[in-house]
Structure formats: structure tokens, C-alpha cells
XYZ file of C-alpha atoms in Angstrom:
373
model
C 58.770 9.721 12.548
C 58.051 13.114 10.974
C 59.243 13.905 7.500
C 60.532 17.467 7.115
C 60.279 16.788 3.314
C 56.596 16.331 3.623
C 56.030 19.572 5.490
C 58.062 21.525 3.010
C 56.420 19.713 0.115
C 52.959 20.812 1.615
C 54.189 24.345 2.038
C 55.337 24.478 -1.717
C 51.800 23.264 -2.637
C 49.957 25.902 -0.476
C 52.317 28.629 -1.591
C 51.669 27.700 -5.231
C 47.920 27.620 -4.561
C 48.052 31.208 -3.181
C 50.091 32.339 -6.168
C 47.832 30.997 -8.870
C 44.462 31.673 -7.079
C 45.164 35.418 -6.364
C 46.112 37.360 -9.528
C 45.364 41.071 -9.602
C 43.142 40.420 -12.668
C 41.996 37.154 -14.130
C 42.206 38.940 -17.584
C 46.084 39.136 -17.137
C 47.587 35.826 -16.104
C 50.694 34.233 -17.496
C 49.874 30.860 -19.128
C 51.957 28.907 -16.701
C 49.889 30.330 -13.873
C 46.643 29.214 -15.447
C 44.841 25.870 -15.798
C 44.780 24.190 -19.127
C 41.602 25.268 -20.827
C 40.399 21.696 -20.943
C 42.727 18.908 -22.133
C 46.337 19.310 -21.127
C 48.411 19.831 -18.034
C 50.211 23.112 -16.845
C 52.202 23.615 -13.807
C 49.059 25.037 -12.116
C 47.221 21.769 -12.820
C 49.705 20.092 -10.485
C 48.973 21.837 -7.388
C 45.708 20.083 -6.400
C 47.076 16.582 -7.045
C 50.143 17.470 -4.926
C 47.775 18.149 -1.961
C 46.087 14.742 -2.482
C 49.402 12.954 -2.831
C 50.690 14.603 0.415
C 47.507 13.586 2.281
C 48.302 9.996 1.299
C 51.933 10.188 2.335
C 50.861 11.511 5.752
C 48.384 8.592 6.108
C 51.237 6.142 5.975
C 52.593 7.599 9.214
C 49.364 8.587 11.054
C 47.404 5.483 10.337
C 50.272 2.993 10.726
C 49.059 0.924 13.712
C 45.502 0.414 12.196
C 46.659 -1.134 8.898
C 46.526 -4.822 8.115
C 50.215 -5.006 7.779
C 50.767 -3.919 11.485
C 47.852 -5.139 13.466
C 47.411 -8.750 14.423
C 45.184 -10.836 12.138
C 42.489 -11.402 14.865
C 42.324 -7.609 15.712
C 39.678 -5.469 13.987
C 40.102 -1.759 13.276
C 38.524 0.008 16.316
C 35.212 1.748 15.527
C 36.634 4.769 17.212
C 39.134 5.433 14.432
C 36.420 5.159 11.846
C 34.338 7.722 13.906
C 37.465 10.065 14.123
C 38.088 9.846 10.479
C 34.503 10.399 9.631
C 34.318 13.486 11.942
C 37.543 14.935 10.380
C 36.197 14.400 6.875
C 32.840 15.891 7.857
C 34.526 19.069 9.190
C 36.467 19.382 6.017
C 33.475 18.901 3.951
C 31.494 21.519 5.953
C 34.422 24.006 5.667
C 34.222 23.453 1.855
C 30.459 24.271 1.868
C 30.899 27.332 4.089
C 33.482 28.798 1.554
C 31.338 27.943 -1.432
C 28.309 29.615 0.066
C 29.902 32.681 1.322
C 28.335 35.316 1.835
C 24.659 34.530 0.721
C 24.410 30.800 1.546
C 21.648 30.224 -0.956
C 21.028 26.522 -0.294
C 19.031 26.128 -3.422
C 22.026 26.722 -5.487
C 25.065 26.193 -3.407
C 27.925 24.253 -5.096
C 28.242 20.987 -3.117
C 31.633 19.801 -4.175
C 34.881 21.750 -4.091
C 38.577 21.335 -3.210
C 38.130 20.673 0.482
C 35.051 18.367 -0.198
C 37.171 16.294 -2.649
C 39.928 15.936 -0.121
C 37.398 14.926 2.427
C 35.771 12.146 0.325
C 38.937 10.877 -1.131
C 40.541 10.733 2.277
C 37.722 8.843 3.764
C 37.495 6.320 1.022
C 41.179 5.797 0.967
C 41.193 5.289 4.781
C 38.650 2.527 4.469
C 40.714 0.822 1.753
C 43.922 1.099 3.743
C 42.317 -0.407 6.781
C 40.861 -3.378 4.961
C 43.335 -4.285 2.170
C 46.834 -5.473 2.023
C 49.478 -3.620 0.016
C 48.911 -5.906 -2.850
C 45.146 -5.260 -2.481
C 45.662 -1.504 -2.725
C 47.685 -1.858 -5.895
C 44.969 -3.889 -7.408
C 42.207 -1.531 -6.261
C 44.039 1.396 -7.696
C 44.568 -0.219 -11.103
C 40.931 -1.395 -11.072
C 39.643 2.165 -10.428
C 41.774 3.814 -13.116
C 40.803 1.200 -15.712
C 37.230 1.193 -14.716
C 37.076 5.032 -14.870
C 38.672 4.880 -18.315
C 36.143 2.290 -19.494
C 33.246 4.300 -17.997
C 34.109 7.534 -19.763
C 35.137 5.922 -23.107
C 32.495 3.248 -23.582
C 29.281 4.032 -21.471
C 26.926 6.109 -23.580
C 25.496 9.324 -22.175
C 21.937 10.086 -23.351
C 22.071 12.546 -26.330
C 25.873 12.544 -26.420
C 26.820 8.973 -26.971
C 29.973 7.121 -25.666
C 33.536 8.497 -25.442
C 32.431 12.167 -25.473
C 34.902 14.017 -23.405
C 33.499 17.517 -23.689
C 32.500 19.533 -20.593
C 28.861 18.695 -20.920
C 28.973 15.572 -22.697
C 31.152 13.282 -20.659
C 29.814 10.437 -18.493
C 31.262 11.911 -15.206
C 29.363 15.256 -15.743
C 26.318 13.319 -16.539
C 26.425 11.332 -13.202
C 27.107 14.530 -11.255
C 24.165 16.322 -12.792
C 21.984 13.276 -11.771
C 23.226 12.786 -8.243
C 24.112 16.470 -7.356
C 21.624 18.335 -9.564
C 22.832 20.843 -12.167
C 22.063 23.826 -9.890
C 24.542 22.569 -7.384
C 27.618 22.280 -9.814
C 30.384 24.745 -10.499
C 28.801 27.743 -12.130
C 32.053 28.674 -13.852
C 31.351 25.702 -16.131
C 27.867 26.934 -16.669
C 26.485 24.369 -14.266
C 27.037 21.512 -16.777
C 29.990 19.947 -15.021
C 32.182 20.379 -11.849
C 35.989 20.276 -11.909
C 35.893 18.635 -8.491
C 32.890 16.568 -9.206
C 31.620 13.535 -7.227
C 32.258 10.870 -9.875
C 35.618 12.099 -10.856
C 36.638 11.871 -7.130
C 36.965 8.066 -7.597
C 40.278 8.436 -9.556
C 41.407 11.077 -7.136
C 41.192 8.405 -4.441
C 44.061 6.680 -6.409
C 46.134 9.809 -6.071
C 45.752 9.509 -2.244
C 46.550 5.804 -2.370
C 49.577 6.414 -4.438
C 50.804 8.769 -1.805
C 50.059 6.254 0.926
C 51.958 3.547 -0.875
C 54.864 5.935 -1.413
C 54.906 7.036 2.267
C 54.686 3.496 3.463
C 57.597 2.555 1.197
C 59.749 5.577 2.259
C 59.096 4.590 5.961
C 60.931 1.426 5.562
C 63.913 2.789 3.624
C 67.283 4.071 4.989
C 67.805 7.722 4.745
C 70.082 7.822 1.794
C 70.461 8.970 -1.818
C 69.474 5.493 -3.117
C 65.895 6.153 -1.769
C 65.747 9.523 -3.613
C 66.968 7.803 -6.897
C 64.304 5.097 -6.360
C 61.579 7.701 -6.190
C 62.857 9.187 -9.460
C 62.813 5.954 -11.102
C 59.061 5.417 -10.009
C 58.251 8.830 -11.273
C 59.746 8.101 -14.745
C 57.701 4.889 -14.886
C 54.572 6.893 -14.010
C 55.505 9.382 -16.904
C 55.920 6.533 -19.454
C 52.569 4.982 -18.472
C 50.747 8.243 -18.111
C 51.843 9.958 -21.424
C 51.237 6.860 -23.375
C 47.850 6.466 -21.893
C 47.174 10.201 -22.710
C 47.310 9.384 -26.388
C 43.906 7.704 -26.065
C 42.607 9.173 -22.778
C 43.864 12.801 -22.555
C 45.260 14.489 -19.615
C 42.398 16.449 -18.097
C 42.265 17.886 -14.605
C 38.519 18.643 -14.592
C 37.773 15.001 -15.444
C 40.685 13.816 -13.344
C 41.354 11.287 -16.133
C 43.381 8.156 -15.412
C 46.275 9.461 -17.455
C 46.229 12.654 -15.481
C 46.404 10.638 -12.297
C 49.386 8.680 -13.413
C 51.410 11.761 -14.703
C 50.685 13.901 -11.777
C 51.802 11.135 -9.461
C 54.961 11.198 -11.415
C 55.453 14.874 -10.810
C 54.551 14.445 -7.129
C 57.268 11.648 -6.790
C 59.885 13.952 -8.513
C 59.217 16.955 -6.139
C 59.126 14.580 -3.064
C 62.396 13.112 -4.186
C 63.994 16.532 -4.431
C 62.685 17.498 -0.920
C 63.734 14.146 0.526
C 67.296 14.314 -0.909
C 67.958 17.817 0.147
C 66.334 17.998 3.461
C 66.461 14.455 4.893
C 69.662 13.069 3.250
C 71.798 16.156 2.848
C 70.415 18.226 5.697
C 70.120 21.364 3.600
C 67.071 22.747 5.738
C 67.501 26.402 5.276
C 65.958 26.667 1.759
C 62.978 24.659 2.983
C 62.083 26.709 6.084
C 59.883 29.411 4.401
C 57.914 26.605 2.937
C 57.773 24.571 6.141
C 56.301 27.530 7.937
C 53.383 27.537 5.553
C 53.068 23.700 5.386
C 52.413 23.471 9.059
C 49.299 25.626 8.767
C 48.162 24.795 5.279
C 44.499 24.170 6.064
C 44.242 27.549 7.950
C 45.866 29.449 5.056
C 43.580 27.864 2.407
C 40.277 28.633 4.257
C 41.402 32.043 5.471
C 42.836 33.206 2.058
C 39.573 31.931 0.472
C 37.468 34.104 2.778
C 39.775 37.130 2.323
C 39.823 36.997 -1.428
C 36.036 36.903 -1.341
C 35.671 39.754 1.093
C 38.016 41.941 -1.006
C 35.785 41.314 -4.013
C 32.640 42.234 -2.053
C 33.842 45.465 -0.618
C 33.152 48.398 -2.859
C 35.454 51.568 -2.857
C 32.677 54.059 -3.403
C 28.921 54.445 -3.327
C 28.371 54.718 -7.045
C 27.170 51.879 -9.230
C 30.470 51.113 -11.108
C 32.632 51.413 -7.912
C 35.614 49.043 -8.046
C 35.949 46.285 -5.532
C 38.650 46.658 -2.904
C 40.816 44.073 -4.699
C 40.416 45.794 -8.057
C 41.231 49.162 -6.468
C 44.384 47.755 -4.787
C 45.496 45.959 -8.099
C 44.880 49.112 -10.278
C 46.178 51.720 -7.753
C 49.295 49.967 -6.305
C 50.338 47.338 -8.850
C 49.073 47.975 -12.305
C 50.046 51.584 -12.177
C 53.603 50.644 -11.417
C 54.201 47.285 -13.228
C 51.671 47.377 -16.007
C 48.549 44.962 -16.422
C 50.394 41.574 -16.689
C 53.237 41.987 -14.348
C 51.119 44.073 -11.910
C 48.701 41.039 -11.903
C 51.558 38.845 -10.941
C 52.901 41.292 -8.510
C 49.519 41.384 -6.759
C 49.676 37.522 -6.381
C 53.205 37.608 -5.014
C 52.228 40.375 -2.547
C 49.303 38.099 -1.404
C 51.626 35.145 -1.075
C 54.093 37.294 1.132
C 51.087 38.537 3.300
C 50.085 34.954 4.070
C 53.693 34.023 4.716
C 53.947 36.637 7.340
C 50.776 35.380 8.881
C 52.107 31.836 8.824
C 55.363 32.789 10.205
C 53.770 34.783 13.203
C 51.617 31.512 13.891
C 54.703 29.354 13.754
C 56.566 31.587 16.145
C 53.518 31.435 18.503
C 53.284 27.682 18.232
C 49.740 27.920 16.778
C 49.003 25.036 14.438
C 45.494 24.625 13.145
C 44.513 21.066 12.431
C 41.209 19.128 11.952
């Protein structure tokens, strides 16, 4: 069984990522296309949780025969599947490192974690849990991780900053990352004091994957009807109630991937999945989803290729003098800012970038080229 809704959902996520990651100028970005400065949650902050949730939903179908629910009690998970998953995760992690290091690959300061690296680690840990725990066990593990993470960040003291400090440099997750990864290997946009895709904060991100898995496993057993979509909406509302109440004492924070952030973003994931499921699977309204499906089927390729292209455009200089603009800045100022102005021109550049990658995706779709790991 293959869910069209999942391919379209993935396409919406990758299209959103292209849009928010490629403004003409970072000085001119509409607030809804920017991450929350620290605490809070904007539409842009939902994109990465969507990806992790989608990974989990897909696992409910791809790993079905290896789960405790569907293999005989005396049968163990074959070691070959562990090896396949480890290999897949290793390739994803390596791709993330290659992106992070481009073009200098200074190993002394390369950022170790990142988007692909978090997906890799979260997928691997979630797979181990799925193979070895029952559905009830997965629920208990998810609750334990979220509660344990809350306790760690609120009550374990950080040397020099105390307990419950949720600032970028004073929180417990950043402290652990600095010890394990080394400050020189953290995200330099944060001054090297924390990493928005850090190692310790990947543990609650595993719950995002497991929530997707539990959702996909539930959907797989349901009849294709509106009742299923309504149930997803009810689950979403339940997540909102728990998440926003929890946020009163443990703020929504993407960089820390707080427990409240996990719960709220799972709610938004369920809502969008319910919309896709109802329109595509139940009602058969497939035309609107086709443009997103095209991108969703090659999401990994688009993510990696767009990351390289963006870096290359910033490296190329349009002139031999010292203050020569980069190719990206030249394109933005010459073709977009001059016509639409700074703010709308920056948005138009992002839209043009999205359309460029859609054309590439459509060509690959027509050729039957699907890049997978």
C-alpha cells in the first residue's frame, strides 16, 4: 500500500523548505517565512518536524514485516535489516557532513550535526525501538523521552548557569553538545555555543518520528473514509491541548526541540496529513496534489542539490574587484529587487528558486528517475 497523501505531504514539506531557505536577501524576509528568534513557533518552524513525522509514517509501511506485531514471537529481526538501516543512516549522515563542509572541508571546525544528520540518527533510533517494542511500549517510550527531556532541561544544573536556564548558551542540551561534539563543531550561526540540530535534542526528535510511525500504523488498518480523517483531526486537537498547556512551563522552541514543541508540531502534522488524506485518498481530488507529489518523490535529491546550488551561487563572484557581489546577490538585485523592491523581490527570488526545482523534479518524474537511499 502506498499513500498518495504521504507523497504529497512530503512534497509540501520540501517545497516549503526551498521557499524558506532561499530568500533573495536574509535582510528582507517576511516574519512567517522566518524561524522564531528563540521561543515560539512560526509556520517555518513546522517544516523540519513535518519531515521527521513523514519519515515515521513511511516506516509504518516499509518496516511492517519486521515489527513485533507482525512477526512470529520466536522469530528475531534479521541482522540484515539492521545492516541495511545502518547503511542508509550512514549515507544520510555523510551527505549532511558533505553539505556542511562544502567547499573547504576543514575537519577541525566542520559542523557535525545538521538536518540530514538528525534525520539519520532519529530514524536509526526509532527503527530499533520499533523492532523491539510493542505499540504500548512505543507509547511509553515516547512519553518517557518527553518527560525525561523536560526534567533534564529544567532540573539538571549546568555549571555556571544553574538549572532551568533555557538560553542558547545556558541550557543543558547545549552544554552536553559542547562536551560531546566540541564547541568548534557546533553551528556557527549560534556562535558555536549551541546547535539547532544538536545531538542531545535529537532524542525528543525521535518521538516525532515515533508519532509518525504510530499514526501510519493506525492509518494502515483503517478504512479509507472520512471518519479516518476526522479521527486524525481529533488526535491533532488533543496534541494542541497538551502541547500548548505544556508550553506554559516549557516553551515552544525548535532549536531545543522542547517536549511542548514536539507535541504541538505533531498536532500540525496530523492536521496537514488529515487534509491530504481526505482530499486525495477519500475524495480522489488528485489534481491539486500532483505538483507536490512530483517534488515529494525526489525530496532527498532536491534537498541536497538545492543546498549545493545555494552555496555555489554564494561563492561565485560577479567581478574581479574586492567588493564584487556573489552570483546570488547579483541575480537578486538585478532581476528581482529592481522590479519588486527589497522585500517582495526577496520573496520573488525564493519563488523563482522553488519553480526552478519544480521543473527539475518534473523532468526527473517524467524520466522515471527517483533518487533514494
